[in-house]
Coordinates of C-alpha atoms in Angstrom, one line a residue:
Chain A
X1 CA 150.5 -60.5 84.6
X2 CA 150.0 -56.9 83.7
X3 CA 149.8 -54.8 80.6
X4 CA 149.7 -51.0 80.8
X5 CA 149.9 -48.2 78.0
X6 CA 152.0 -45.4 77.4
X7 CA 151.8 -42.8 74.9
X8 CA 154.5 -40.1 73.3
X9 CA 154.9 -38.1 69.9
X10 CA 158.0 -38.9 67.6
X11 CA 160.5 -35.9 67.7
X12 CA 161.4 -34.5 64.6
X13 CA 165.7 -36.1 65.6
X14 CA 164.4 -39.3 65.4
X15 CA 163.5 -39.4 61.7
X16 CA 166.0 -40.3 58.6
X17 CA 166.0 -39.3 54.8
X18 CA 163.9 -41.9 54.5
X19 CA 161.6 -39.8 56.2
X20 CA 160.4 -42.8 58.6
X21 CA 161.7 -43.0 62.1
X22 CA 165.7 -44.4 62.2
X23 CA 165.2 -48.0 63.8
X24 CA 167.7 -47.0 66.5
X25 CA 165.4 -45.0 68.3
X26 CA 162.9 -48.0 69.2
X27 CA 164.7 -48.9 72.2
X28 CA 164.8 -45.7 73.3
X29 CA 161.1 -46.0 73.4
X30 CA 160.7 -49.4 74.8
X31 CA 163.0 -48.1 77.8
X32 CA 161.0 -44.8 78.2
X33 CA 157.5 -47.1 78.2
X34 CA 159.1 -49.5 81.2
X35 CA 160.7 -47.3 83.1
X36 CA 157.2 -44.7 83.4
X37 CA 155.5 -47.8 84.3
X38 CA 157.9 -48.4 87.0
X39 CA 157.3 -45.2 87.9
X40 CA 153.6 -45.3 88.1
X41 CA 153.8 -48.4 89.8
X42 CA 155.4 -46.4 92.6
X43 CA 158.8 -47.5 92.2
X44 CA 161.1 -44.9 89.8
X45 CA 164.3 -47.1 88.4
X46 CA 166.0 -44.0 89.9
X47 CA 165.3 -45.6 93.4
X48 CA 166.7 -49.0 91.9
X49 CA 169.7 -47.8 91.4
X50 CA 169.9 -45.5 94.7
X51 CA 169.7 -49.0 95.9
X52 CA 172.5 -49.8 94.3
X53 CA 171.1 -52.0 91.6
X54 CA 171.8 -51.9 87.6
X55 CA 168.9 -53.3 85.7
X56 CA 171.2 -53.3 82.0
X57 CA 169.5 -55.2 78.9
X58 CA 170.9 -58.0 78.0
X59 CA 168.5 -59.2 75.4
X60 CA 166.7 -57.3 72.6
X61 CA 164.4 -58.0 70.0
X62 CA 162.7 -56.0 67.2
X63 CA 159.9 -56.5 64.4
X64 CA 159.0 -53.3 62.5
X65 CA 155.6 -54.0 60.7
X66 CA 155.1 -50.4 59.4
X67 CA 157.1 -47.3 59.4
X68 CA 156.9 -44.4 62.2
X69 CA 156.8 -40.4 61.0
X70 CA 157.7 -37.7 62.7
X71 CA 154.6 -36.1 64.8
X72 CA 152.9 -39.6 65.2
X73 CA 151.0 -40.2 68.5
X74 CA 152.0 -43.6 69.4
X75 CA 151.1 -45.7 72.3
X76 CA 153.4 -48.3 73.6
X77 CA 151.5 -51.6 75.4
X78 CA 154.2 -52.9 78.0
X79 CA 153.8 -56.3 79.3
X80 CA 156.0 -57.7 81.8
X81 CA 155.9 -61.4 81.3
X82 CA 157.6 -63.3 83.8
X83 CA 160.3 -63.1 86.0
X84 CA 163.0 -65.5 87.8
X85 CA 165.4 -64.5 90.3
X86 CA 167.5 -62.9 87.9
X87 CA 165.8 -61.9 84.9
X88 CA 163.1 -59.5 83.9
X89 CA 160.9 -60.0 80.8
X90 CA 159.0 -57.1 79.1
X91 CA 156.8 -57.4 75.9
X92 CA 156.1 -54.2 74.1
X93 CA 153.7 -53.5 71.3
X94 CA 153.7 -50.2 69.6
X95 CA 150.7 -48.6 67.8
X96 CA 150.1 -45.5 66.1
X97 CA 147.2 -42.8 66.0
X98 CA 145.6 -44.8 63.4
X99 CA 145.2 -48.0 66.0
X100 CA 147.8 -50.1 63.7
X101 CA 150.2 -52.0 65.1
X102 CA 153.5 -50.8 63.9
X103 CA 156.0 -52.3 66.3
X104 CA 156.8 -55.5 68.2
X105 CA 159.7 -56.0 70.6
X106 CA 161.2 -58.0 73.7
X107 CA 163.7 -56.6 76.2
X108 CA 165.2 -59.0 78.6
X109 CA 166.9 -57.1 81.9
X110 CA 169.1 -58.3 84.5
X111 CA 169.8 -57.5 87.9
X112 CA 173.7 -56.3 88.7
X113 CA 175.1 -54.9 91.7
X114 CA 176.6 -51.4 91.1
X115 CA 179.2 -52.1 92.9
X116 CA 181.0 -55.0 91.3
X117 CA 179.2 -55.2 88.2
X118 CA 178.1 -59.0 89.3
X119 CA 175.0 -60.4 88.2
X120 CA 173.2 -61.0 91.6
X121 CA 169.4 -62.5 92.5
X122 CA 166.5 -59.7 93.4
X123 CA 168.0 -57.7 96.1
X124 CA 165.3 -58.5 99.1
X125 CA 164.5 -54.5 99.4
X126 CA 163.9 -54.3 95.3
X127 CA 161.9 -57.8 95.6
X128 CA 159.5 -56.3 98.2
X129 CA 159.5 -53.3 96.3
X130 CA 158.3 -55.0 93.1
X131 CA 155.5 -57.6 94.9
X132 CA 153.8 -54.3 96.8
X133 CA 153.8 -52.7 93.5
X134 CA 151.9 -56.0 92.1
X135 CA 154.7 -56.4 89.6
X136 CA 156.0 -59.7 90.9
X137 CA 153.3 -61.9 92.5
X138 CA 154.0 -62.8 96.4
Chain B
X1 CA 178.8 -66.5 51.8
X2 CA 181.1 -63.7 52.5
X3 CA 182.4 -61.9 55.9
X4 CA 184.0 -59.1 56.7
X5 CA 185.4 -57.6 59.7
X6 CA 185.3 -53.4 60.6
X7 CA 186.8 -51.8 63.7
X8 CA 185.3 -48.8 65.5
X9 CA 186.4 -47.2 68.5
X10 CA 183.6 -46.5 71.2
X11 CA 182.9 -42.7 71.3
X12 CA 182.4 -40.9 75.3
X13 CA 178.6 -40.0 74.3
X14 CA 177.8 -43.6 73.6
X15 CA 178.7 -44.3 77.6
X16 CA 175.2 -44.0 80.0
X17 CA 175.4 -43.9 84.3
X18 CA 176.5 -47.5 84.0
X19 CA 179.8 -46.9 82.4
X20 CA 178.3 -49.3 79.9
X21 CA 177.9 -48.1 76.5
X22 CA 173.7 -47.9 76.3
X23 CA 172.2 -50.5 74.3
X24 CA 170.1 -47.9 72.3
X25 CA 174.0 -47.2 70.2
X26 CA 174.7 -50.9 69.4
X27 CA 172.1 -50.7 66.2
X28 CA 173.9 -47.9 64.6
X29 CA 177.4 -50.2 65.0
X30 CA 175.9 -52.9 62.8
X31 CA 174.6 -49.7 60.4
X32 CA 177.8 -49.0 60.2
X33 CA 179.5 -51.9 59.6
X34 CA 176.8 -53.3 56.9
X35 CA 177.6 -50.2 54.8
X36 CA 181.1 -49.7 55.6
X37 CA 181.5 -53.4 54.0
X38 CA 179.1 -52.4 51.0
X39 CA 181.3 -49.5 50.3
X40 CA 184.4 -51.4 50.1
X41 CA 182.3 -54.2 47.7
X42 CA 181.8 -51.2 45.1
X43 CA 178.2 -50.9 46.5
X44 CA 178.4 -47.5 48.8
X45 CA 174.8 -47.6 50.0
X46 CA 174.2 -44.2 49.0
X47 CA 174.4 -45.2 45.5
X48 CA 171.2 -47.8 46.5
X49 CA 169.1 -44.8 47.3
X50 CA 169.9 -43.0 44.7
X51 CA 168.8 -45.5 42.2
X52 CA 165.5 -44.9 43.8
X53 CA 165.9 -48.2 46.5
X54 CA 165.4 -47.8 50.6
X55 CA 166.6 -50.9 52.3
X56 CA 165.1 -50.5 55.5
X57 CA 165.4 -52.3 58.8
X58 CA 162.0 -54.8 59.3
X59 CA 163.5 -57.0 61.8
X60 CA 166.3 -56.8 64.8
X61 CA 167.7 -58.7 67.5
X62 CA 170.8 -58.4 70.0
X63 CA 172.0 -60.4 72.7
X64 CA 174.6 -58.4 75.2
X65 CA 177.1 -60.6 76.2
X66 CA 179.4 -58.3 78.1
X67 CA 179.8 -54.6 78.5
X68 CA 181.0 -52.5 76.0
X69 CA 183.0 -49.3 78.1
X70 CA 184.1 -46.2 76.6
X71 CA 187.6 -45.8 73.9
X72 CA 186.7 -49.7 73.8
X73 CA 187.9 -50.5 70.6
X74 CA 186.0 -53.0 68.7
X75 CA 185.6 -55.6 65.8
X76 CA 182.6 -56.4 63.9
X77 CA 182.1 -59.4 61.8
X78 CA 179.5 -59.1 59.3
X79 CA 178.1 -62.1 57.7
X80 CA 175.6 -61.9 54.6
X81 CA 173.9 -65.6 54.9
X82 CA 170.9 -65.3 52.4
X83 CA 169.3 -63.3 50.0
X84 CA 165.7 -63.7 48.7
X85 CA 163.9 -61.5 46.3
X86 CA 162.8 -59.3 48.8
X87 CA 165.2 -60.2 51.8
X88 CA 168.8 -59.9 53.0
X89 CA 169.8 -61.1 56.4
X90 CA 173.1 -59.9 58.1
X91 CA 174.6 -61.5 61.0
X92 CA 177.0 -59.6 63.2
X93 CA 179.7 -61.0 66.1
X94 CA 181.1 -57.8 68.3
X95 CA 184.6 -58.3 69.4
X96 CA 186.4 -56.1 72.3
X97 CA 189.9 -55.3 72.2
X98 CA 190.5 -58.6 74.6
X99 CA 189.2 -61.0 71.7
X100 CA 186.3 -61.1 73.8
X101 CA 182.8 -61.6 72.3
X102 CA 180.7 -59.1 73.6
X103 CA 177.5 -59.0 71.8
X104 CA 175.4 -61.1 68.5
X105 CA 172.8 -59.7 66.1
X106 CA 171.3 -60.0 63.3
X107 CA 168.7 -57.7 60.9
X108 CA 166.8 -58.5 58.4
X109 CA 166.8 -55.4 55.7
X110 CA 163.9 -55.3 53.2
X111 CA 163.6 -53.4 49.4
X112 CA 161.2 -50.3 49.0
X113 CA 160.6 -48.4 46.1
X114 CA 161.2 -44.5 47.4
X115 CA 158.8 -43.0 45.1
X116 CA 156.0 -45.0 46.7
X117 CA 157.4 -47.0 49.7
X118 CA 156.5 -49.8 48.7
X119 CA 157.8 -53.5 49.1
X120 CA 160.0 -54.4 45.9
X121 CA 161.7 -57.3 44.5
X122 CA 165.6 -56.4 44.0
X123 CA 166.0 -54.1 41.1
X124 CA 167.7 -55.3 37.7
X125 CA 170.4 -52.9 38.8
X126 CA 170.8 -53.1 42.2
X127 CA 171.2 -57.1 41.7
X128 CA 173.7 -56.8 39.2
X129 CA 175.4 -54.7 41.7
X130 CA 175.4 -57.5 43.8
X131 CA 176.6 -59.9 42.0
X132 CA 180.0 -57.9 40.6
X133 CA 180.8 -57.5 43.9
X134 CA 180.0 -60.9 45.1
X135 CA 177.6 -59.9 48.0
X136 CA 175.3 -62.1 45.5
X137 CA 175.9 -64.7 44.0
X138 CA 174.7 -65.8 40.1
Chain C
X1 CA 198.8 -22.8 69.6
X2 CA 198.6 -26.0 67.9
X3 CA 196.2 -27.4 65.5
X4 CA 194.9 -30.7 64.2
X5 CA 192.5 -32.5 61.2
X6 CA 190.3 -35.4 62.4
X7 CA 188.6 -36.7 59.3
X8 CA 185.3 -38.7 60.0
X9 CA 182.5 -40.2 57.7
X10 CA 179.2 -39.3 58.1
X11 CA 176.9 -42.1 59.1
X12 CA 172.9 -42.9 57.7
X13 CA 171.6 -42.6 61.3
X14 CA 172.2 -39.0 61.7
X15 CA 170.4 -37.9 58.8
X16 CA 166.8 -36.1 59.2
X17 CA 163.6 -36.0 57.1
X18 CA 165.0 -33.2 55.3
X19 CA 168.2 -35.3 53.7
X20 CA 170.4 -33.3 56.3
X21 CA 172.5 -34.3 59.6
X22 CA 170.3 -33.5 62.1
X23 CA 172.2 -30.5 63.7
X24 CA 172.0 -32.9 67.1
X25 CA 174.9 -34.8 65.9
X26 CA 177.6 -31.6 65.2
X27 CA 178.5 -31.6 69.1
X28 CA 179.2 -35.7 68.7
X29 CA 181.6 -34.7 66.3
X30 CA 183.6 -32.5 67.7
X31 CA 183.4 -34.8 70.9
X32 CA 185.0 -37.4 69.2
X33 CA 187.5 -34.8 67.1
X34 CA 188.9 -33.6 70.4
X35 CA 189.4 -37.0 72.4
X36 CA 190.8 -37.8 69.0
X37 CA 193.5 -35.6 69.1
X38 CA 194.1 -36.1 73.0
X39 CA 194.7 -39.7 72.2
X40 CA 197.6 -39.2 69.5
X41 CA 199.4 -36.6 72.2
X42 CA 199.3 -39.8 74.1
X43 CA 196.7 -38.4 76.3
X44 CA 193.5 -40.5 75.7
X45 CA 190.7 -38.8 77.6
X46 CA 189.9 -42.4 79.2
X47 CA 192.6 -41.6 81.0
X48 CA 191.9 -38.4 82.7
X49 CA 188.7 -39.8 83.9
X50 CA 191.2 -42.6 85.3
X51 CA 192.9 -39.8 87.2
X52 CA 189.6 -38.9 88.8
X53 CA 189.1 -35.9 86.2
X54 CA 185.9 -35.0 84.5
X55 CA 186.1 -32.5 81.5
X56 CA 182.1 -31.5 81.0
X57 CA 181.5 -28.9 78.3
X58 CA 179.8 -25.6 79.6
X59 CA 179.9 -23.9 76.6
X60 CA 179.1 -24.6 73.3
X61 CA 178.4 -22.3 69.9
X62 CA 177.8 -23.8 66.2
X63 CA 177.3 -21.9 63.5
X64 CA 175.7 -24.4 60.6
X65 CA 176.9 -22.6 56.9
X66 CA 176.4 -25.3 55.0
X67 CA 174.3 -28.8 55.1
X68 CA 175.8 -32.3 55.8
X69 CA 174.8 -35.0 53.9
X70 CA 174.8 -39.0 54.2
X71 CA 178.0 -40.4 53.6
X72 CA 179.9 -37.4 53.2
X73 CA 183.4 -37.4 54.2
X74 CA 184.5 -34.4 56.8
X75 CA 187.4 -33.1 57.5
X76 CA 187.2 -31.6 61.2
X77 CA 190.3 -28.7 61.9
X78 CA 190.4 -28.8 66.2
X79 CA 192.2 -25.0 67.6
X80 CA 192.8 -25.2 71.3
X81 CA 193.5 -21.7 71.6
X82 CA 193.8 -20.5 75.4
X83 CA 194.2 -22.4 78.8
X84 CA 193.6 -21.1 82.1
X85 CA 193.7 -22.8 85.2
X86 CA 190.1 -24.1 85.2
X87 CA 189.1 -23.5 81.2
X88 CA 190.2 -25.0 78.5
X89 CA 188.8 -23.9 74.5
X90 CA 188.0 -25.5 71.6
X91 CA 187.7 -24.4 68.0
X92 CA 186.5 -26.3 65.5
X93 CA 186.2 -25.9 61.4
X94 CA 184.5 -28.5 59.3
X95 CA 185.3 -29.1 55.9
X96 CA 183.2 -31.4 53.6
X97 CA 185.3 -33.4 51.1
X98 CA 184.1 -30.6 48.0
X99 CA 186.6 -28.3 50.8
X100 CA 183.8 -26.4 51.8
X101 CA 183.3 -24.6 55.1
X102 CA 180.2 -26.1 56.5
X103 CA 180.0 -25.6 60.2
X104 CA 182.3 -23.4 62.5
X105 CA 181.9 -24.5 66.6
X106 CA 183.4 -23.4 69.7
X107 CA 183.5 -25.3 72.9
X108 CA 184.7 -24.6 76.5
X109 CA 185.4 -27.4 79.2
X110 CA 186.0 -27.1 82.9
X111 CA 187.8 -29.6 85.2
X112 CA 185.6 -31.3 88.2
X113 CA 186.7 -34.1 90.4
X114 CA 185.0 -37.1 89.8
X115 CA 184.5 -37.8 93.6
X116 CA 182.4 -34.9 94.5
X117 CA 181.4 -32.7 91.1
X118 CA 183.5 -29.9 92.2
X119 CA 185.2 -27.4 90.0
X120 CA 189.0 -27.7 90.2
X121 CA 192.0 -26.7 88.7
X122 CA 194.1 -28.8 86.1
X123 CA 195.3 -31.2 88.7
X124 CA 199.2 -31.8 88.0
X125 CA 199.2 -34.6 86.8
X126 CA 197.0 -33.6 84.2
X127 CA 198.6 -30.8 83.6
X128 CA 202.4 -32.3 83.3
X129 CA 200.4 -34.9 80.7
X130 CA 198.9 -31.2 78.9
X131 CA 202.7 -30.4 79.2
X132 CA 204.4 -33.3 77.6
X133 CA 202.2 -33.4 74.8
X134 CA 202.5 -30.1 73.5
X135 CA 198.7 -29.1 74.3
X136 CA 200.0 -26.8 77.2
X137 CA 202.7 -24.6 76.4
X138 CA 205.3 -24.7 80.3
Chain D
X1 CA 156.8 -10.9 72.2
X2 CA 156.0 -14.6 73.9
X3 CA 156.7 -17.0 76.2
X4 CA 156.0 -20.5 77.1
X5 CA 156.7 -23.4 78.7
X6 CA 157.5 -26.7 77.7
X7 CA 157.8 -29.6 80.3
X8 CA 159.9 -33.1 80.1
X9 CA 161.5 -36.0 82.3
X10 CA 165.1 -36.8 81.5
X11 CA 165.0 -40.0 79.9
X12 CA 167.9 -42.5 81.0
X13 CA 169.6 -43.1 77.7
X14 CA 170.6 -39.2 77.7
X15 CA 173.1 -40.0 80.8
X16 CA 176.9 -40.4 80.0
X17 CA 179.1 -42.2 82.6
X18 CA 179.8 -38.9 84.3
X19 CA 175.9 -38.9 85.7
X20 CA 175.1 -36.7 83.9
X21 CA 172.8 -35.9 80.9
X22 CA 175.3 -35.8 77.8
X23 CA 175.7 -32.4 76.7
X24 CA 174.5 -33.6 72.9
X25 CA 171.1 -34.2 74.2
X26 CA 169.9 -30.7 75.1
X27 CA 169.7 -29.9 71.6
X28 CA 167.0 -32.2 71.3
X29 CA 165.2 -30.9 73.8
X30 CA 164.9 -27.4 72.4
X31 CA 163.7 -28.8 69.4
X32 CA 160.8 -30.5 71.5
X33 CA 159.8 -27.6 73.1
X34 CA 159.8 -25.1 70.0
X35 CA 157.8 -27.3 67.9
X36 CA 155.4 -28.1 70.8
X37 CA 154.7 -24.2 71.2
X38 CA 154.0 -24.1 67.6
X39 CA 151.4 -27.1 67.9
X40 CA 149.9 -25.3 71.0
X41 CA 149.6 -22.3 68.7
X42 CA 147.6 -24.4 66.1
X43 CA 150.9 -24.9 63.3
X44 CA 152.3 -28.5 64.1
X45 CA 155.6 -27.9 62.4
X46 CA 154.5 -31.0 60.8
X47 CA 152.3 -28.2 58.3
X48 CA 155.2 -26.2 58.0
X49 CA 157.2 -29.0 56.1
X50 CA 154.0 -30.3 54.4
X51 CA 153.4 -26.5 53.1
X52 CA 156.7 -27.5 51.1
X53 CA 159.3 -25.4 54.0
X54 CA 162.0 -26.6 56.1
X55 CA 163.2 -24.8 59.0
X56 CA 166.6 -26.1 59.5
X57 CA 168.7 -24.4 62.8
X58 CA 171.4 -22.2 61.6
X59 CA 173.1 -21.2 64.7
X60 CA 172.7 -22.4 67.7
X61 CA 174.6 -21.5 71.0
X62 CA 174.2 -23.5 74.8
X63 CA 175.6 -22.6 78.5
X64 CA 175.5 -25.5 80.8
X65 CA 175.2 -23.8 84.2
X66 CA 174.5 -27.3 86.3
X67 CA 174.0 -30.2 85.3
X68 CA 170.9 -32.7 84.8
X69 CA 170.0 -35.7 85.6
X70 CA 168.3 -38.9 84.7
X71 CA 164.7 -38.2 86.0
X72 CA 165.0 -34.8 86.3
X73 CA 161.9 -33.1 85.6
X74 CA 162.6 -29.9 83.5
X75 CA 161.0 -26.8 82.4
X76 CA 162.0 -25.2 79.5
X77 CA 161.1 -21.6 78.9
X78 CA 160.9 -20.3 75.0
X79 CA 161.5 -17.1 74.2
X80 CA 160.6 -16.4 70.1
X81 CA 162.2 -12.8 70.2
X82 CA 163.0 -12.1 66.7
X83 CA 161.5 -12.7 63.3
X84 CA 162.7 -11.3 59.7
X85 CA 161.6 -12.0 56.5
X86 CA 164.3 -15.2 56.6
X87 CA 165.0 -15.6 60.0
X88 CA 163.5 -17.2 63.3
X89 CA 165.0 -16.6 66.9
X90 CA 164.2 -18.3 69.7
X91 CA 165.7 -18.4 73.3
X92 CA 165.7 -21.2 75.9
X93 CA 165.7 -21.6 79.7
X94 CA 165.8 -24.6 81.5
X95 CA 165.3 -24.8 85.2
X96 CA 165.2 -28.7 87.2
X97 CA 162.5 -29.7 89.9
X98 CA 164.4 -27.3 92.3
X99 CA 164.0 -24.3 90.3
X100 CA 167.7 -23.6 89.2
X101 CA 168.5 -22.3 86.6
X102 CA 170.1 -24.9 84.6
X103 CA 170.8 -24.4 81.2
X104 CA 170.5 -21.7 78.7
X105 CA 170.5 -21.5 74.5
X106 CA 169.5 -19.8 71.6
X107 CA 168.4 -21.0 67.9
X108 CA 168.2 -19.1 65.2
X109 CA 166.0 -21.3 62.1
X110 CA 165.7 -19.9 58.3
X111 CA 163.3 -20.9 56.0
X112 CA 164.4 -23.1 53.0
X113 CA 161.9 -24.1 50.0
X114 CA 162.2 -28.2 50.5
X115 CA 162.2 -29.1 46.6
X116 CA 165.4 -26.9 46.1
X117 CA 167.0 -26.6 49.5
X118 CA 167.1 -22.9 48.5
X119 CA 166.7 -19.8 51.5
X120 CA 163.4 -18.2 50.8
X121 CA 161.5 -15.5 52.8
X122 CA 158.3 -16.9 54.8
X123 CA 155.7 -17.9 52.4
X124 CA 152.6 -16.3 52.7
X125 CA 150.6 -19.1 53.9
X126 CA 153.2 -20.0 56.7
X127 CA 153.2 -16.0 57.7
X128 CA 149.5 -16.1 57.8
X129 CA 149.8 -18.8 59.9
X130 CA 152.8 -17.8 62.2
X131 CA 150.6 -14.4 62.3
X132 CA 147.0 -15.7 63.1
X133 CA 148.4 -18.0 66.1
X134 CA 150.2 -14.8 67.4
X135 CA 154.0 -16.2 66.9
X136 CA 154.4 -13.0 64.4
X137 CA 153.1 -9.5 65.0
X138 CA 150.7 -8.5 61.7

């Protein structure tokens, strides 16, 4: 429904004596890449929570193709894929300064309150939230 | 073919604003407990690199069952289920302190030559390796 | 006035590009050498938090002598060496399994109450648990 | 000698289940600032390790004076104050989106020739470098 790019450059931390990045750090990435999208989108995942919302993952998924190095410029390609009343889909593609595609990954979040730790549906004021923001269609 | 179980208490850094343990910590458990069962097979993965062999992560995937909280102590189940030349899968089962099954993964390591990084078929050493300490068998 | 040895095995993650521990990881050691020791005075730090307690660090010195490496085995001596009603200190040696003197750190926590962030003192409870366990001389 | 400024947005993974950002974190984020002054001054730190140096941290010393938060948009101010022939200083200031003064540290890096892990003064190609992108006096 929509696709949009974010870039960042691979701290030194994140590498291994490998010398490529440690595949723990992806998801770090992934949830950096959604959450500026949120944020662009007008609506921070601070303010999700403020509304008393946890969005936790509940399903990941990770192909590594190539290796990541310290200093590369990578751009992360988020697409958020569907959505039912309780579950977020994001598809992520990652691609370094040399155009390749190095990464591919799924996140699956879900919607909690904060206050119980319940699963709930789309709180009505995050719902509205998302369709102005032309994340979820009307 | 074989599985092995290794406990781990849940450090305080792990934890995020949730009170959940962030999903970003859950792929260096199964690092962990991969190598933690090599080292008691005879095989410390150290020794694997320094005969000159990275076995690198090419492919991950979680599913988050429940929460993981903090001083949570935990089991992990470890299942090798196939080797190919060029492959070895690992399956893991998380289990809290309740008997509770909290999360499932697996990865999928690959072989690289570290002089070159490149793709390799299991070393004449590293498989006879596996074999003595029946992570392969004959 | 009392010290204790938390031994600890250093996992792949935390390695860097240059075959050391990233010097990130030092303060998650001595966050898990200090909880470590709170828990077999039969004070888990879980617990304080349960009491309404947060211990943040506010202070924090390392002093890096010697590299870690992968898989190394440490040995983690924990000094808490002076209490006053709001501060409580931290000293830590690490030892690497050749009994080498790697790392020396320091670390100073306060006491804030969960339900507004507040500085407070040692709360009595918290204290008579400091008490009973030896960590607080009466 | 010089100054500069590094920005950066608290990422949600650096939270503990206080609220606030882990105290293990922030040693990260020096590290992001001091090499992103270097690549503003024309050395990605990148060179530095391909010129056959590592500059690992050999001290390093934080005061938490507030605490962060996820989505806090920091400034961090570096300070490189000091340089011998084997040692690097540097000191840091973070201040959050309301200007406080949040946070304050210090690093102090040595040089090390990467094929024997040995201390060595600054080669001369690094010093001509460090000195032609006016991070060392001539």
């Amino acid at each position: 429904m929509m696709d949009q790019w974010v870039s960042f450059t691979i701290p030194y931390c994140d590498t291994d004596q490998m010398g490529f990045v440690h595949h723990s750090n992806y998801a770090r990435y992934l949830e950096m890449a959604r959450w500026e999208i949120f944020r662009r989108k007008g609506l921070p995942y601070r303010k999700v929570e403020e509304a008393g919302i946890y969005m936790p993952v509940i399903e990941m998924n990770h192909r590594f193709h190539k290796p990541l190095y310290y200093d590369d410029r990578i751009q992360i390609k988020v697409d958020i894929d569907l959505l039912s009343q309780t579950r977020l889909n994001f598809n992520y593609k990652i691609y370094n300064q040399h155009q390749e595609l190095v990464h591919e990954a799924f996140t699956r979040l879900t919607f909690l309150k904060a206050s119980n730790g319940r699963p709930c549906a789309i709180p009505a004021n995050i719902r509205n939230m998302l369709q102005s923001c032309q994340i979820l269609a009307d």
